[in-house]
CSV table of N, CA, C and O in Angstrom, one decimal:
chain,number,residue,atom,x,y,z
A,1,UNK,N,80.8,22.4,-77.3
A,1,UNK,CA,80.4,23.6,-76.6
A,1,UNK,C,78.9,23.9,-76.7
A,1,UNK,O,78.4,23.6,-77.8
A,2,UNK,N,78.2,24.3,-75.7
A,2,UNK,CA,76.6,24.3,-75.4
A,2,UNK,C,76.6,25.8,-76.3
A,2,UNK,O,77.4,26.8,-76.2
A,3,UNK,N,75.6,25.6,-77.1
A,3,UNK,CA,74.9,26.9,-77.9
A,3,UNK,C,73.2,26.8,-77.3
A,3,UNK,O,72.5,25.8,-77.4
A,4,UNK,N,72.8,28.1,-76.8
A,4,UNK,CA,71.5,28.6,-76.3
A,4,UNK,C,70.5,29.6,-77.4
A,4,UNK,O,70.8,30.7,-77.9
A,5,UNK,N,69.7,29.0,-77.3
A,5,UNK,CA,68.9,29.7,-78.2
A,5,UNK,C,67.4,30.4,-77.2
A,5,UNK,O,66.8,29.8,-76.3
A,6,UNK,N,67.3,31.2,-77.6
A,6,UNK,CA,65.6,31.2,-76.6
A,6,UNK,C,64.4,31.9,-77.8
A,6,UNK,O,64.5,32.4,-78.9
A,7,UNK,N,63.6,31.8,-77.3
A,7,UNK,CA,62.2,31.7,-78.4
A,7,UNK,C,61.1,32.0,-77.0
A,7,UNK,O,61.2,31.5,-75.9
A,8,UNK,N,60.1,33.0,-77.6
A,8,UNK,CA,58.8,33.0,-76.7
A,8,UNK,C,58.4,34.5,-76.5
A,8,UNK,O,57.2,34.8,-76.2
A,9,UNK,N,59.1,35.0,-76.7
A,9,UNK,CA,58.9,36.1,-76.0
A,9,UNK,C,58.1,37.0,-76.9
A,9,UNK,O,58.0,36.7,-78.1
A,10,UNK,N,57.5,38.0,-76.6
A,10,UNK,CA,56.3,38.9,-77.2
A,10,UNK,C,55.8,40.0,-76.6
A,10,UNK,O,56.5,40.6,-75.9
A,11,UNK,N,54.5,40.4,-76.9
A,11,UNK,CA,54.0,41.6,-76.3
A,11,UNK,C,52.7,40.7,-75.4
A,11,UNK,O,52.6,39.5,-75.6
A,12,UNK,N,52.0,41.2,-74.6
A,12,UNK,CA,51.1,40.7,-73.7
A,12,UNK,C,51.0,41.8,-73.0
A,12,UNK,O,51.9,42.6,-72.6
A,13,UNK,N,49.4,41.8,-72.6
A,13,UNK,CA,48.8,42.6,-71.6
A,13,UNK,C,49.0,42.6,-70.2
A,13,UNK,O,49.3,41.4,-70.0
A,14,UNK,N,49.1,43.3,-69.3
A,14,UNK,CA,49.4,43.1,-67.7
A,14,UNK,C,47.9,42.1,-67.4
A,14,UNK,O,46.7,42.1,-67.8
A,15,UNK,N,48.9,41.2,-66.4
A,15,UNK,CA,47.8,39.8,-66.1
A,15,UNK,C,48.1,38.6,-66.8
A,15,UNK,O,48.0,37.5,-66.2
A,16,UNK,N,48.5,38.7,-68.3
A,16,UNK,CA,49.0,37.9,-69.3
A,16,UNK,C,50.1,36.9,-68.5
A,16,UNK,O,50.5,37.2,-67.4
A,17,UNK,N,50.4,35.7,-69.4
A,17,UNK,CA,50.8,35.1,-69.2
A,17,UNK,C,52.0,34.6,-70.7
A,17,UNK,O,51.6,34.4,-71.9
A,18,UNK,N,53.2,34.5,-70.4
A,18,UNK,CA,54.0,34.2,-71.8
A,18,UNK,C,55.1,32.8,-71.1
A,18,UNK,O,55.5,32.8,-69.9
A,19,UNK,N,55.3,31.7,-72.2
A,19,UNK,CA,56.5,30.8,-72.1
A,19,UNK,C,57.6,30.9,-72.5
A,19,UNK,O,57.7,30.3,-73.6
A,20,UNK,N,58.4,31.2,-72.2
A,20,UNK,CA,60.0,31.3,-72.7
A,20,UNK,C,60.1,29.7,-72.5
A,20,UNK,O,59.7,28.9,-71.7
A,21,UNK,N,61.2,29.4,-73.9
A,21,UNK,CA,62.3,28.5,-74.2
A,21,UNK,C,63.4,28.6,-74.8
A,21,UNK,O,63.7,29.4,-75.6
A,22,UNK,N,64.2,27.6,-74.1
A,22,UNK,CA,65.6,28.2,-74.3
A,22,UNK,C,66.3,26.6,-74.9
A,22,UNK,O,66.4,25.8,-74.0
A,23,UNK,N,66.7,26.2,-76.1
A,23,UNK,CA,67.5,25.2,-77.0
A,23,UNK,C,68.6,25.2,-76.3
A,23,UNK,O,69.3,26.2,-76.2
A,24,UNK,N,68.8,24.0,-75.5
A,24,UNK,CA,70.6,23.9,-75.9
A,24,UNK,C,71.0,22.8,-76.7
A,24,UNK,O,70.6,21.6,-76.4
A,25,UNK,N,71.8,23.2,-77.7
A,25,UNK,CA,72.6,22.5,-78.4
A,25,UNK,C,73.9,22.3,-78.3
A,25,UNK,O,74.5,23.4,-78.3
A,26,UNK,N,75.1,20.7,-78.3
A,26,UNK,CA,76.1,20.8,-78.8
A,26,UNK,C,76.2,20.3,-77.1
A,26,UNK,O,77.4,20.4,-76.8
A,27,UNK,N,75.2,19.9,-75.8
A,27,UNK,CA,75.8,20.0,-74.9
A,27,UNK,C,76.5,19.1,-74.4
A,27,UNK,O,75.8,18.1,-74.2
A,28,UNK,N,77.3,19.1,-74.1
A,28,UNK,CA,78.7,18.4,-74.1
A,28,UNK,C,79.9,19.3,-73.5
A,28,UNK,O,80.3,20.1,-74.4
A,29,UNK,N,80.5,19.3,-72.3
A,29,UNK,CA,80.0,18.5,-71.4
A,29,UNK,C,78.3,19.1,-70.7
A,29,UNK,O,77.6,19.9,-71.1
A,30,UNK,N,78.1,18.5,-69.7
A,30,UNK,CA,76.4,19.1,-69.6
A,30,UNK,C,76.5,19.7,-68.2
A,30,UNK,O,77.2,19.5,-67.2
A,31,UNK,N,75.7,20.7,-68.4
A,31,UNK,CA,75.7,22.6,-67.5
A,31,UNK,C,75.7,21.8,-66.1
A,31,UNK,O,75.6,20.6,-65.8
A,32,UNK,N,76.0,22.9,-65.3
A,32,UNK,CA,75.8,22.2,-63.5
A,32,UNK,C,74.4,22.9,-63.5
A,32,UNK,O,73.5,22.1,-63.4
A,33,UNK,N,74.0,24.0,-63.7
A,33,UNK,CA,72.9,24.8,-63.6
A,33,UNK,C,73.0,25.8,-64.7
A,33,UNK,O,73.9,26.2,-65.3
A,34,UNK,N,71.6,26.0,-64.9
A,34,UNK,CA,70.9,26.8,-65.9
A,34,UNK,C,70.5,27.9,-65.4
A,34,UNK,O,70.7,27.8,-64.2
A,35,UNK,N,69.9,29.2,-65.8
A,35,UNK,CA,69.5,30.6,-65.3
A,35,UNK,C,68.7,31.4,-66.6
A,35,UNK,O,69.1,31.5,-67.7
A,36,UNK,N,67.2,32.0,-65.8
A,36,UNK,CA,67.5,32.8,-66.5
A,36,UNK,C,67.5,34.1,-65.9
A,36,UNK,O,67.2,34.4,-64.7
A,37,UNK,N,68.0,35.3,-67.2
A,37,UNK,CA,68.1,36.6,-66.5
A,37,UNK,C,67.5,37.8,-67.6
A,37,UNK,O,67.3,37.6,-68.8
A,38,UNK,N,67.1,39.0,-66.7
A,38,UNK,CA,66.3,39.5,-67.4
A,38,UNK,C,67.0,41.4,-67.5
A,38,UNK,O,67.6,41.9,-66.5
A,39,UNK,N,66.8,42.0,-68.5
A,39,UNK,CA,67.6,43.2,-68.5
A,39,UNK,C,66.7,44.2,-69.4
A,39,UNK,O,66.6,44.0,-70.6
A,40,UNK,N,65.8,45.8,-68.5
A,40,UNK,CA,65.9,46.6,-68.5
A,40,UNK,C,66.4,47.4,-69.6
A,40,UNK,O,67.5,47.0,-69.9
A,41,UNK,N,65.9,48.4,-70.4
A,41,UNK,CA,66.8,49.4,-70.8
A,41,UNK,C,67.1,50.4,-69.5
A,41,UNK,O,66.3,50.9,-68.7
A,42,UNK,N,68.6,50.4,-69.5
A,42,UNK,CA,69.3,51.6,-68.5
A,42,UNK,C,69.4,50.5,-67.6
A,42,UNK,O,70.5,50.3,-67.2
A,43,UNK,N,68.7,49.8,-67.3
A,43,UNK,CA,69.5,48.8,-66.2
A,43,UNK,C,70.1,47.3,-66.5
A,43,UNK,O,70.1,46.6,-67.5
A,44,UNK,N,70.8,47.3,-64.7
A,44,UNK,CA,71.9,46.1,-65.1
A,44,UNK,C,71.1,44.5,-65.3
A,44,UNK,O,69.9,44.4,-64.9
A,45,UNK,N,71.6,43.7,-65.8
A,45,UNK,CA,71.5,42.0,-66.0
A,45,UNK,C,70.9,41.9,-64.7
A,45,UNK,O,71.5,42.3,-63.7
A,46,UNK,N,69.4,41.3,-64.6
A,46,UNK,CA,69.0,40.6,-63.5
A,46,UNK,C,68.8,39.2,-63.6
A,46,UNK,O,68.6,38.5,-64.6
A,47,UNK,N,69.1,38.8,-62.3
A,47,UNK,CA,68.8,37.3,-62.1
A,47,UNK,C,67.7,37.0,-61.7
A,47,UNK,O,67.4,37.5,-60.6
A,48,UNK,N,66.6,36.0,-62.3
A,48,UNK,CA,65.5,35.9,-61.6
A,48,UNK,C,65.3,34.6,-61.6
A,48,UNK,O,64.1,34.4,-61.4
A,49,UNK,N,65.9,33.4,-61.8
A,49,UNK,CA,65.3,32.1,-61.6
A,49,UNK,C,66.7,31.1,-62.2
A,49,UNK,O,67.2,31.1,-63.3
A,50,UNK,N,66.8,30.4,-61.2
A,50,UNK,CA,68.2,29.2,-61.4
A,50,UNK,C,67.8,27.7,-61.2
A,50,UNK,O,66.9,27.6,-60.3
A,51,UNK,N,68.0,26.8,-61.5
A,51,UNK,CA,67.8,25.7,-61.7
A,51,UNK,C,69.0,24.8,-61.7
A,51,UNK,O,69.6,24.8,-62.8
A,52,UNK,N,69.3,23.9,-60.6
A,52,UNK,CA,70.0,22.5,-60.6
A,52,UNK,C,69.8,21.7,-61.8
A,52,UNK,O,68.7,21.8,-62.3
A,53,UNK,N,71.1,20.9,-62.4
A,53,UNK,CA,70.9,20.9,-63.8
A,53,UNK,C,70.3,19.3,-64.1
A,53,UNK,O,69.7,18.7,-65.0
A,54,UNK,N,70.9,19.0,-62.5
A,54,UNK,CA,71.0,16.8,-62.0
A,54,UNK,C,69.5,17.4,-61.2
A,54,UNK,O,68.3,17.2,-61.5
A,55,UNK,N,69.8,17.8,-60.4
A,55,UNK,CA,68.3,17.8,-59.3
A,55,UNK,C,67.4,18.8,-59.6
A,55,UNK,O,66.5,18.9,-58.7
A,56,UNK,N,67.2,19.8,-60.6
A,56,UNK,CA,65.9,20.4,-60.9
A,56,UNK,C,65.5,21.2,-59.6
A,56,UNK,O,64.3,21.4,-59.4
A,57,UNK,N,66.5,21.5,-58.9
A,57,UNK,CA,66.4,22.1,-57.6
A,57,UNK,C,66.4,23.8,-58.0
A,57,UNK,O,67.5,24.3,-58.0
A,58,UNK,N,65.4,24.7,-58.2
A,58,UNK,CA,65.4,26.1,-58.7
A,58,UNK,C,65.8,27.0,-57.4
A,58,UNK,O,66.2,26.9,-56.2
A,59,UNK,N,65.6,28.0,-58.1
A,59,UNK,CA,66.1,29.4,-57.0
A,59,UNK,C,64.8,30.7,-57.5
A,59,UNK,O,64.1,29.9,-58.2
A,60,UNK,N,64.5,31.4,-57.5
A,60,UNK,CA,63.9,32.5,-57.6
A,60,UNK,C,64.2,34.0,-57.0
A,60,UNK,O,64.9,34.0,-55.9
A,61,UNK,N,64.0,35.0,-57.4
A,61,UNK,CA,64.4,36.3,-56.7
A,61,UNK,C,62.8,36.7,-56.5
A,61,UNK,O,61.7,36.3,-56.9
A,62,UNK,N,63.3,37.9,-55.6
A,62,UNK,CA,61.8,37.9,-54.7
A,62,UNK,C,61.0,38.5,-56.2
A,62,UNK,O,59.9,38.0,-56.4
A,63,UNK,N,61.2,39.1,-56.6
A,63,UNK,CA,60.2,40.0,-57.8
A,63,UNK,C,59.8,39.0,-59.1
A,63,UNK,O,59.4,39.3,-60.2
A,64,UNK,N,60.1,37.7,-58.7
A,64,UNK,CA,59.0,37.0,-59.6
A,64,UNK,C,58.6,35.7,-58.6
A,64,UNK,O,57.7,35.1,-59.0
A,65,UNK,N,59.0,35.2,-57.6
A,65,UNK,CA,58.7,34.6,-56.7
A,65,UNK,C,57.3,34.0,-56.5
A,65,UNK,O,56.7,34.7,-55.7
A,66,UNK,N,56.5,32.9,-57.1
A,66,UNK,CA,55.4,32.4,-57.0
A,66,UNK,C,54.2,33.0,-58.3
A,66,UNK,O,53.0,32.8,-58.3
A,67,UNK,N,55.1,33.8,-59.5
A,67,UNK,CA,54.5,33.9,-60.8
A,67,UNK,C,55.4,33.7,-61.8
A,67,UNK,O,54.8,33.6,-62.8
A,68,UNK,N,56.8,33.5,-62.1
A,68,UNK,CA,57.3,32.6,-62.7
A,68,UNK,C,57.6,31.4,-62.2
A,68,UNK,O,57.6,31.1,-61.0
A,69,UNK,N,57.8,30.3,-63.5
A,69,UNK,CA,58.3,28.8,-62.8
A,69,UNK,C,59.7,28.8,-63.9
A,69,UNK,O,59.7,29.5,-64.9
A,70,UNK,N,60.8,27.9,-63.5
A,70,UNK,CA,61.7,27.7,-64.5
A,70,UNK,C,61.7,26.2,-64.5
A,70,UNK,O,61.8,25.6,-63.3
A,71,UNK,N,61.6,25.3,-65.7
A,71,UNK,CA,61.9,24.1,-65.7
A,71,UNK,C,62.9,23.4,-66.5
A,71,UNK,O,63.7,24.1,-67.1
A,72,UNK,N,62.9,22.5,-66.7
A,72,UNK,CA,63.6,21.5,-67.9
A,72,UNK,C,62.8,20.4,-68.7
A,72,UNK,O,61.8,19.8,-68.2
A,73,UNK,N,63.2,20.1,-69.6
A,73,UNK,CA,62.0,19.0,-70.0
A,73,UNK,C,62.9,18.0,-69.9
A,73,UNK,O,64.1,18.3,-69.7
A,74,UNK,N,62.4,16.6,-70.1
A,74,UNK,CA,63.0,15.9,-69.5
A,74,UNK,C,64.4,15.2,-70.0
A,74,UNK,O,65.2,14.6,-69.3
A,75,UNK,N,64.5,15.5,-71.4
A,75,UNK,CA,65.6,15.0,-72.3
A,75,UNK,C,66.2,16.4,-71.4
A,75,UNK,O,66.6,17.2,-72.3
A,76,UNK,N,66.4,16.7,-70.7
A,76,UNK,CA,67.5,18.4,-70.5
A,76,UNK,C,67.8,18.9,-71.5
A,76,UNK,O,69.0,18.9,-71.5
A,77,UNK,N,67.4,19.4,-72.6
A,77,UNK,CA,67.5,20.0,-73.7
A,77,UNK,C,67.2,21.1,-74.1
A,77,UNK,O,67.6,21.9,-74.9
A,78,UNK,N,65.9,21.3,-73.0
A,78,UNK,CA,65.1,22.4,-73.5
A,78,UNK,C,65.1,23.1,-71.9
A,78,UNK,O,64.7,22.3,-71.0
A,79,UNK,N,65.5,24.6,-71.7
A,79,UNK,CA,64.9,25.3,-70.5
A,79,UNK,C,63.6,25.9,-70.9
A,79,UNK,O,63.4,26.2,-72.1
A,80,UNK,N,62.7,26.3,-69.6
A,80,UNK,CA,61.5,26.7,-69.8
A,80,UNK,C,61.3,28.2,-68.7
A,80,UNK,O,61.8,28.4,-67.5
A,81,UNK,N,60.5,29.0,-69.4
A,81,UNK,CA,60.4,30.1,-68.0
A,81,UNK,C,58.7,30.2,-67.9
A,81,UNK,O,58.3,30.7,-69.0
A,82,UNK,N,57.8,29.8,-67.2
A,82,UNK,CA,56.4,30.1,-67.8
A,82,UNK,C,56.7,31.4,-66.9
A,82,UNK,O,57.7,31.4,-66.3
A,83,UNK,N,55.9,32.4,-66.8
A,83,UNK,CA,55.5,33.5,-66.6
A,83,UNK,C,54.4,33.9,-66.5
A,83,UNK,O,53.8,34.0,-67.6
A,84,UNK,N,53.7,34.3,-65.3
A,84,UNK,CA,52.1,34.3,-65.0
A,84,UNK,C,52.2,36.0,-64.5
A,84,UNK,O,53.0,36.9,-64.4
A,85,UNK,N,50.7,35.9,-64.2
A,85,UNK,CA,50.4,37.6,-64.0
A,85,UNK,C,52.1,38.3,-64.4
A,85,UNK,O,53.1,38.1,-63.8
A,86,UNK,N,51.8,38.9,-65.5
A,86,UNK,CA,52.7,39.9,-65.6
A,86,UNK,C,52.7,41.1,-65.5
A,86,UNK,O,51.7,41.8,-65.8
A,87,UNK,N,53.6,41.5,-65.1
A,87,UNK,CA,53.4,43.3,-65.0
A,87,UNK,C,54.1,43.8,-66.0
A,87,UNK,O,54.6,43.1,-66.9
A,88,UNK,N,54.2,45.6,-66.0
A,88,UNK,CA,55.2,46.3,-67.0
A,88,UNK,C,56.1,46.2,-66.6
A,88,UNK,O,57.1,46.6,-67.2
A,89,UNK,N,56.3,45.6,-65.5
A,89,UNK,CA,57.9,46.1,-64.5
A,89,UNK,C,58.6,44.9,-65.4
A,89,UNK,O,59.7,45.0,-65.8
A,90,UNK,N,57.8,43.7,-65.5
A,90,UNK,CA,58.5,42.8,-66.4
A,90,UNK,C,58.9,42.8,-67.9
A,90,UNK,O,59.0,41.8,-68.7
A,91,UNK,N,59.1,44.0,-68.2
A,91,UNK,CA,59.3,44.4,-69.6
A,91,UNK,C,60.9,44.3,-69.6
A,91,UNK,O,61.7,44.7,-68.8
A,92,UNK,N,61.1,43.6,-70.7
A,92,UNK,CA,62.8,43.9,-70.7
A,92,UNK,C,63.3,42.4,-71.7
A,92,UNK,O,62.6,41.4,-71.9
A,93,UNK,N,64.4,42.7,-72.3
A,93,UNK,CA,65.0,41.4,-72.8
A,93,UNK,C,65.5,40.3,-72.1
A,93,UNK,O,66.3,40.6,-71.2
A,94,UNK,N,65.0,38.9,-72.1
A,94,UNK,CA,65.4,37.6,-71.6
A,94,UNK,C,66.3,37.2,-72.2
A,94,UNK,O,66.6,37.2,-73.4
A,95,UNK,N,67.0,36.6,-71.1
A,95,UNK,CA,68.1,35.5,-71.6
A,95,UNK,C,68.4,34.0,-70.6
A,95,UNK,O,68.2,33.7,-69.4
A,96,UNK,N,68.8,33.2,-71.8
A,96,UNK,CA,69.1,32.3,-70.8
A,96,UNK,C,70.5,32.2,-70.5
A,96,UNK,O,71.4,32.9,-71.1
A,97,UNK,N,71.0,31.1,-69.5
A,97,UNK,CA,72.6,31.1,-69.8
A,97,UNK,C,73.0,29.7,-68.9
A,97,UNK,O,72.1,28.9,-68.5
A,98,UNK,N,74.0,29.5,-68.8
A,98,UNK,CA,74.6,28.0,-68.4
A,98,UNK,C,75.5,28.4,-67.8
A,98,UNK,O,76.0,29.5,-67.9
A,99,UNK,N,76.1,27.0,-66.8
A,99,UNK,CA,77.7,27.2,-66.5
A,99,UNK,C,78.1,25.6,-66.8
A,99,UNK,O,77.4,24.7,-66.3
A,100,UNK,N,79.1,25.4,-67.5
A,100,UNK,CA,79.9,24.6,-68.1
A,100,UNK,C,81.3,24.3,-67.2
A,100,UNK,O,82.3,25.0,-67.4
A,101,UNK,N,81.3,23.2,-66.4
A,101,UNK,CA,82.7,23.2,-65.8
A,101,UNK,C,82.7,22.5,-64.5
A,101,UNK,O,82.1,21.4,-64.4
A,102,UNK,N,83.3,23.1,-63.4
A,102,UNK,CA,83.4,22.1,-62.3
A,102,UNK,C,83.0,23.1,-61.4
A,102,UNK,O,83.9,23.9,-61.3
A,103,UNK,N,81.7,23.4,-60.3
A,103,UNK,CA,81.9,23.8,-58.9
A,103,UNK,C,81.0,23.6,-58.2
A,103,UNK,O,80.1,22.9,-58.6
A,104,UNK,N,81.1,24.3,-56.8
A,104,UNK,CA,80.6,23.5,-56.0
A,104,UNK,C,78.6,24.3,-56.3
A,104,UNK,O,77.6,23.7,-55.8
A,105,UNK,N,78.7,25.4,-57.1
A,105,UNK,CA,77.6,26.0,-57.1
A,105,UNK,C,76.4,24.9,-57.7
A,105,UNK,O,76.7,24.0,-58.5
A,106,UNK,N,75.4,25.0,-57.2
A,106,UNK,CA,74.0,24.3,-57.1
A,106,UNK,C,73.3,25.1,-58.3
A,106,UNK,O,73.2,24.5,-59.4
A,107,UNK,N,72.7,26.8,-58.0
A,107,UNK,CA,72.3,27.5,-58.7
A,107,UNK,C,72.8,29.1,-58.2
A,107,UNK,O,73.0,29.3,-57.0
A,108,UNK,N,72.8,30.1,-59.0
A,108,UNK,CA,72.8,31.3,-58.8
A,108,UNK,C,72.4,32.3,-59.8
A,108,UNK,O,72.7,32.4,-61.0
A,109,UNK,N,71.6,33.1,-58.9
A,109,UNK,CA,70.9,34.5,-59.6
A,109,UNK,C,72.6,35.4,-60.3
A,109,UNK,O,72.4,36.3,-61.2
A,110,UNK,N,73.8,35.1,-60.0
A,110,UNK,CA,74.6,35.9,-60.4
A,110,UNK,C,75.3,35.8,-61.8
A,110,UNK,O,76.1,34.8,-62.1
A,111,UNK,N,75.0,37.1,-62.9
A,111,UNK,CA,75.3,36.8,-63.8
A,111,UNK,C,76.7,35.9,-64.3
A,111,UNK,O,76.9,34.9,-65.0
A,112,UNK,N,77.7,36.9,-63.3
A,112,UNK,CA,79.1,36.7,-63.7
A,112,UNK,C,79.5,35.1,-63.3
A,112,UNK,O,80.5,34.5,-63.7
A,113,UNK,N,78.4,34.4,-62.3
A,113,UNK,CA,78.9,33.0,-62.4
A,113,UNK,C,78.1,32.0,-63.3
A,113,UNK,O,77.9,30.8,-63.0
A,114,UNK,N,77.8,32.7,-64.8
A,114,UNK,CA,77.2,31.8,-66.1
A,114,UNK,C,78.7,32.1,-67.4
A,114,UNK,O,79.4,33.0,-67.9
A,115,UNK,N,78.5,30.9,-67.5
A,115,UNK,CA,79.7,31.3,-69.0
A,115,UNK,C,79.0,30.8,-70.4
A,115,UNK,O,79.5,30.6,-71.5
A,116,UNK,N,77.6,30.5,-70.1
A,116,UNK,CA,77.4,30.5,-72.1
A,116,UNK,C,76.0,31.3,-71.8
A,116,UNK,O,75.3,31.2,-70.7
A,117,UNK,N,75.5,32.3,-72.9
A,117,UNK,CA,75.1,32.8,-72.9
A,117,UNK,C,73.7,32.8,-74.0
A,117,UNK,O,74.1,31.9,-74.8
A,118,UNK,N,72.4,33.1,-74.5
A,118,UNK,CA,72.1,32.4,-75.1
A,118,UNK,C,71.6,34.2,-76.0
A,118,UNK,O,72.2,35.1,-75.5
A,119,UNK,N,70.9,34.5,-76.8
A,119,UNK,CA,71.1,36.0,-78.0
A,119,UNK,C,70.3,36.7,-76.9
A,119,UNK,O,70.7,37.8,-76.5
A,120,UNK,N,68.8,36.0,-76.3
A,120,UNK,CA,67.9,37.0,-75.3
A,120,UNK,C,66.7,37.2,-76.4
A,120,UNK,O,66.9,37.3,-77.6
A,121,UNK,N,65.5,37.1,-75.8
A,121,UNK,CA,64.4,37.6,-76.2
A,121,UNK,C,63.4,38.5,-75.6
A,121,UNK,O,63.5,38.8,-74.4
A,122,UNK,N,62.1,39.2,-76.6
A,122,UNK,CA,62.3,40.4,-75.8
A,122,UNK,C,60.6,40.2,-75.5
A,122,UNK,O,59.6,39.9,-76.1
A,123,UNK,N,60.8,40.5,-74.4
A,123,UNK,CA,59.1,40.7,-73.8
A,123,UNK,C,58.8,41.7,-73.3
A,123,UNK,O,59.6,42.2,-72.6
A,124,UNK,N,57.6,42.4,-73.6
A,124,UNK,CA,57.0,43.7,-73.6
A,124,UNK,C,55.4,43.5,-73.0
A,124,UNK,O,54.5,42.8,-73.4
A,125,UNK,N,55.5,44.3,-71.9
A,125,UNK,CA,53.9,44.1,-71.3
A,125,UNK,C,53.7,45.7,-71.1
A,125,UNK,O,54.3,46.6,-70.8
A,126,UNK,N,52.3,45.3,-71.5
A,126,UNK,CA,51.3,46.4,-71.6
A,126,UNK,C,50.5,46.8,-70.7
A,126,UNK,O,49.9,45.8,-70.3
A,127,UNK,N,50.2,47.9,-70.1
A,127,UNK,CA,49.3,48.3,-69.3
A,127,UNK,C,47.9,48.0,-69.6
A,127,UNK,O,47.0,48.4,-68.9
């Protein structure tokens, strides 16, 4: 069973830039797509960046669109989020997550179609 770990996350100034990583271990069988998602206090689980797990084919939501990137390294072991100009709005706990199994999905921003989940780390930006 895939276990996710993520690491990176911190405080930074608006403008800053931070790298999220995310460990998977144990993976077997291996994810169709990767995600990550980002969560607000008082608000719901967002999706902001999906990634093909064979073709490295990503997704983005419009509110990080052309300042985050999501990748993989090349052993597929490790996910990555770089994150550029950031704002306060990007304050909130990260996570990463997987889907383990069989479908026809490519990638998606939607939480409910990830089933491993990884603890979330927390990034905080500053005015």
């Amino acid at each position: 069973q895939v276990q996710l770990v993520e690491s990176g996350g911190g405080s930074v100034q608006a403008g800053g830039s931070l790298r999220l990583s995310c460990a998977a271990s144990g993976a077997t069988p291996r994810p169709k797509y990767m995600g990550w998602f980002r969560q607000a206090p008082g608000k719901e689980r967002e999706g902001i960046a999906s990634i093909a797990f064979n073709t490295n084919d990503a997704y983005y939501a419009g509110s990080v669109k052309g300042r985050f990137t999501i990748s993989l390294d090349n052993a597929k072991t490790t996910l990555y989020l770089q994150m550029d100009s950031l704002s306060p709005e990007d304050t909130g706990m990260y996570y990463c997550a997987c889907f383990t199994g069989w479908t026809f999905t490519v990638y998606t921003l939607h939480p409910e179609d990830y089933n491993t989940w990884g603890q979330g780390t927390q990034v905080t930006v500053s005015r």
